[in-house]
Structure formats: C-alpha cells, structure tokens
mmCIF file of C-alpha atoms in Angstrom:
data_model
loop_
_atom_site.group_PDB
_atom_site.id
_atom_site.type_symbol
_atom_site.label_atom_id
_atom_site.label_comp_id
_atom_site.label_asym_id
_atom_site.label_seq_id
_atom_site.Cartn_x
_atom_site.Cartn_y
_atom_site.Cartn_z
ATOM 1 C CA MET A 1 113.291 66.792 90.693
ATOM 2 C CA ILE A 2 115.539 66.940 93.723
ATOM 3 C CA LYS A 3 115.542 64.414 96.531
ATOM 4 C CA ILE A 4 115.794 65.541 100.120
ATOM 5 C CA GLU A 5 116.821 63.568 103.171
ATOM 6 C CA VAL A 6 116.673 64.589 106.810
ATOM 7 C CA ASP A 7 118.531 62.547 109.387
ATOM 8 C CA MET A 8 115.825 62.478 112.043
ATOM 9 C CA ALA A 9 118.334 61.147 114.586
ATOM 10 C CA LEU A 10 120.226 64.446 114.225
ATOM 11 C CA CYS A 11 117.255 66.775 113.746
ATOM 12 C CA GLN A 12 116.337 68.727 116.874
ATOM 13 C CA HIS A 13 113.229 70.325 115.283
ATOM 14 C CA TYR A 14 114.534 73.904 115.540
ATOM 15 C CA GLY A 15 112.574 74.766 112.404
ATOM 16 C CA GLN A 16 115.136 77.010 110.719
ATOM 17 C CA CYS A 17 114.546 75.054 107.512
ATOM 18 C CA VAL A 18 110.864 76.015 107.612
ATOM 19 C CA PHE A 19 111.780 79.681 107.168
ATOM 20 C CA GLU A 20 114.043 78.916 104.213
ATOM 21 C CA ALA A 21 111.852 76.391 102.373
ATOM 22 C CA PRO A 22 108.272 76.536 103.690
ATOM 23 C CA ASN A 23 106.948 74.525 100.741
ATOM 24 C CA ILE A 24 109.193 71.616 101.738
ATOM 25 C CA PHE A 25 109.512 71.716 105.527
ATOM 26 C CA LYS A 26 106.984 72.305 108.297
ATOM 27 C CA LEU A 27 106.587 71.733 111.989
ATOM 28 C CA ASN A 28 103.507 69.697 112.860
ATOM 29 C CA ASP A 29 101.177 70.271 115.822
ATOM 30 C CA ASP A 30 103.693 68.500 118.091
ATOM 31 C CA ASP A 31 106.514 70.779 116.830
ATOM 32 C CA LYS A 32 108.135 67.854 115.020
ATOM 33 C CA LEU A 33 109.610 68.331 111.573
ATOM 34 C CA GLU A 34 107.776 67.007 108.542
ATOM 35 C CA TYR A 35 109.064 67.333 104.992
ATOM 36 C CA VAL A 36 108.524 66.164 101.447
ATOM 37 C CA ALA A 37 111.254 63.866 100.171
ATOM 38 C CA SER A 38 111.246 65.187 96.613
ATOM 39 C CA ALA A 39 110.648 68.606 95.172
ATOM 40 C CA ASP A 40 110.642 70.440 91.907
ATOM 41 C CA ASP A 41 113.974 71.866 90.765
ATOM 42 C CA SER A 42 112.542 75.351 91.291
ATOM 43 C CA GLU A 43 112.866 74.721 95.052
ATOM 44 C CA ARG A 44 116.588 73.917 94.889
ATOM 45 C CA ASP A 45 117.801 77.338 96.064
ATOM 46 C CA ASN A 46 115.396 77.263 99.011
ATOM 47 C CA VAL A 47 116.394 73.729 99.987
ATOM 48 C CA GLU A 48 120.089 74.597 99.689
ATOM 49 C CA SER A 49 119.469 77.524 102.030
ATOM 50 C CA ALA A 50 117.722 75.172 104.449
ATOM 51 C CA VAL A 51 120.714 72.831 104.324
ATOM 52 C CA ASP A 52 123.001 75.763 105.116
ATOM 53 C CA VAL A 53 120.997 77.085 108.090
ATOM 54 C CA CYS A 54 120.298 73.747 109.779
ATOM 55 C CA PRO A 55 122.185 73.964 113.082
ATOM 56 C CA MET A 56 122.449 70.181 113.298
ATOM 57 C CA GLN A 57 123.404 69.723 109.608
ATOM 58 C CA ALA A 58 120.672 67.075 109.398
ATOM 59 C CA ILE A 59 119.431 67.981 105.894
ATOM 60 C CA ARG A 60 120.987 66.951 102.624
ATOM 61 C CA ILE A 61 120.144 66.929 98.954
ATOM 62 C CA VAL A 62 120.635 63.510 97.384
ATOM 63 C CA GLU A 63 122.155 63.821 93.921
#
C-alpha cells in the first residue's frame, strides 16, 4: 500500500491529478478535490504521474 497526502492549503483544485490517477483523485460537485489517502501499489505509477503534473506541487507519496 502507498500513502498519499495532499496539502489542501496549496491545492487549487485544477484537477490535473484526476486525469493521471482517476481511481485516487476526483473533483466533487463543488469542483473541490477529494482523494483516497491510501492505495494499492498497482496505482503507484499513476500517483507518481499525478505528483509530477500538479501545478501547485501539493501532492506527495508518504514513504
């Protein structure tokens, strides 16, 4: 399992992470980011891509 953290003070809800890891990240009806804090290792590549594309660098994987 991998643990994911999003600094919601930095997040501007652009949603780029949703395109990279749709099983982990989503925008709710108010266009605010929601995410799961832990995911199966099979999602690691997708989450790493989401970390890379986040314009605010608000996402990180906790090792």
